[in-house]
Amino acid sequence: MSAREGFAARACSEHARALATSLVAAAAIAAAARAEEPPDTIVRDVPPVVVQDVRPENLREDPTAFSSVVDLEAYAGEAKSVEDLLSQVPGVQIRRFGGPGQPSEISIRGSTASQVVVLLDGVRIDSAQTGTVDLSTIPVDLLEKIEVTRGGGGVEQGSGAIGGVVNFVTKRPSAEPRTVLVGSLASFGTGEGSALHARRIGAYELTAAYQAFTTRGDFEFQRPVTRFAGVTIVPDPPTLTRINNEALIQSGLFRLGRDLGEGFHVSLQDSLTHSSRGAPGLDSGAGAFGGQQPFAHQRFTRNVADLSLEGADVAGLGLDVDADLYHRFQRIQFRNPEPTFGPPIDTAQDNQTIGGRLRGEKAFTLVDTEHRAMLGFELFDDRLEATAFANPTRATFDTTMQDEISLFDRIVVLVPGVRIDLTEGFGERAVPRIGALVTPFDWLRLKANFERAYRVPSFDELYYPDEGFLRGNPGLAPEEAWTYDAGAAIELPGSGILDRITLEAAYFDQDIENSIVWVLVSPFTVAPINTGAATARGVEASASVALLRWFEARASYTHLDAFFDSNGAPLTGRSPNELSGRVTVGPPSGLFRIFADALYTDVIPVSESGNTILPARTTYDVGVVVDVVQIPWLGSKLPMRRLLVSFEASNLTDVSVRDAQFFPQPGRVLSVKAEATF
């Protein structure tokens, strides 16, 4: 295992010292072996929608951006995770470090997880400590949609938006009060349940929700067979059961809003997530457990509070304003009384962000040209409270200016913008962008973007305490990048049996300077360094077709070429090709829906030389959803408006799957789910 891959796994799982000790031992062996690694060395595992709503919880509409919206209503009743849904978006790759309930991370257009900004209802939840978000902590049952912007978002979101932006939007009250109860059971002792109530009462709106997920996670897996110097090395034992893999993840959401009249609306929201789970770590060792940690355990807590005020056409001036005050708190606790290396581990870190932002937009006409100008300000403070880290803090002030210029009756739209960022300890920088949209026909859109993006180092990267084998690097420079893309989108109206057909394709290029990578800086020490320039470029495409209001097929494809400029070595953990597809069949009434999903992932390089890889694989998911209320002889006897019951088989062919070299995932998973709406 390379030092780069091993520490990426450590950073994602956020239990630093346990995996770091394993990393140093494995990396030292790998470093010695790389010089002798033959070209054929291989690791084998044995058997586009633009957002229209401009409420602050949504991403601001950008007509030139390549963006997608995952509408969870299209998957109602299915046992899908956040990772499953995002894996169907072009340009997106998901990296799981185990089965359900274990950490997972996102990559957009070849980015690292820390180069993607993650929001919950418009508020950042990626912490300054790690710069990443564990997707397994996102409560899927509480979501209404997922907004994904692919490509640099430095002007809109600031530090970290090199690959793109993901915004998880929670459910809102509809015209009628609704209560939704969900329960599911799946293989390996997995269960999930949730309850949500949302309603409007006069000028008020209320949402309250809770979700719980639990699993034993005790699946059996086959260990990788390694071919080295013409010799096949079969691990002993060849199969193991994942131990210490149980998880309990709970999430709650409360929102209270009120219309104030004169176009103003105020809302207060709080979302809380807590997880308690085993941390089995790598399966790269010997012995009865194969190197797995039987006693390591992590507790994670995240709370995000937001008070927002929005106003439309303030004082009749055509000025739209929104203001936010927000606070994010995160606690990470990790214990391992008997680690493989070193003394017992018992650590805790608290990190929090408090900030505010103000943004105004105004539409006007100037010299026969339509404009929609935006000016925004944001001030926030990040701090980490952990004795070993010496309690670092960092303040940031941003000013954002952007205009949407419409020419020739909106046939041409230009979006220039700039963000002025002042981050404590890293000085001032200007982040410019320009986007263009040309619509020569109603059914054809041509788009292009050119943007500067950046990422300041995380507290872990800067200040991780020197433990001999692992330390931070306070001399790190920020990652800087130029990102650009160009492509076309086609949407043809229905005719005859054809309801709709859409096509989109884009070329993208991300040129990253001062890439931050954790590497061996001495025979026994891992630390982050600026490694120089890296490039991630490729093509993404998607298509969908709907027929007779009964049939829909969708597919997306991403080709990625990601490498270090200095030597052409691949950026590890990224597959060069990924293809996903989905087919659904069912009447427009929603009585039933039969679905089938497929995901092909090409080989994944896990060594810097590119000679050690995880093999390509294809997984298939199939299932059926039935609305029992619509069954004539039964529905009239039920008190709910909708009762969805589903049966699903994930990884139908029981393929052995790994996104990281020493983190196995389960094979075939069977699940049953019920979702009642009152």
Tab-separated table of C-alpha atoms in Angstrom, residues 7 84 100 111 316 403 420 515 528 532 575:
chain	number	residue	atom	x	y	z
A	7	PHE	CA	-3.187	8.297	4.489
A	84	ASP	CA	-25.636	5.204	-4.357
A	100	PRO	CA	-22.843	0.680	5.082
A	111	SER	CA	-10.508	15.934	-7.130
A	316	GLY	CA	-39.710	48.262	-3.901
A	403	ASP	CA	-22.966	39.691	-12.743
A	420	ILE	CA	-11.557	38.542	-2.819
A	515	SER	CA	-0.964	19.814	-4.554
A	528	PRO	CA	1.998	16.522	4.106
A	532	GLY	CA	3.920	20.566	-7.259
A	575	SER	CA	-10.742	5.214	-11.825
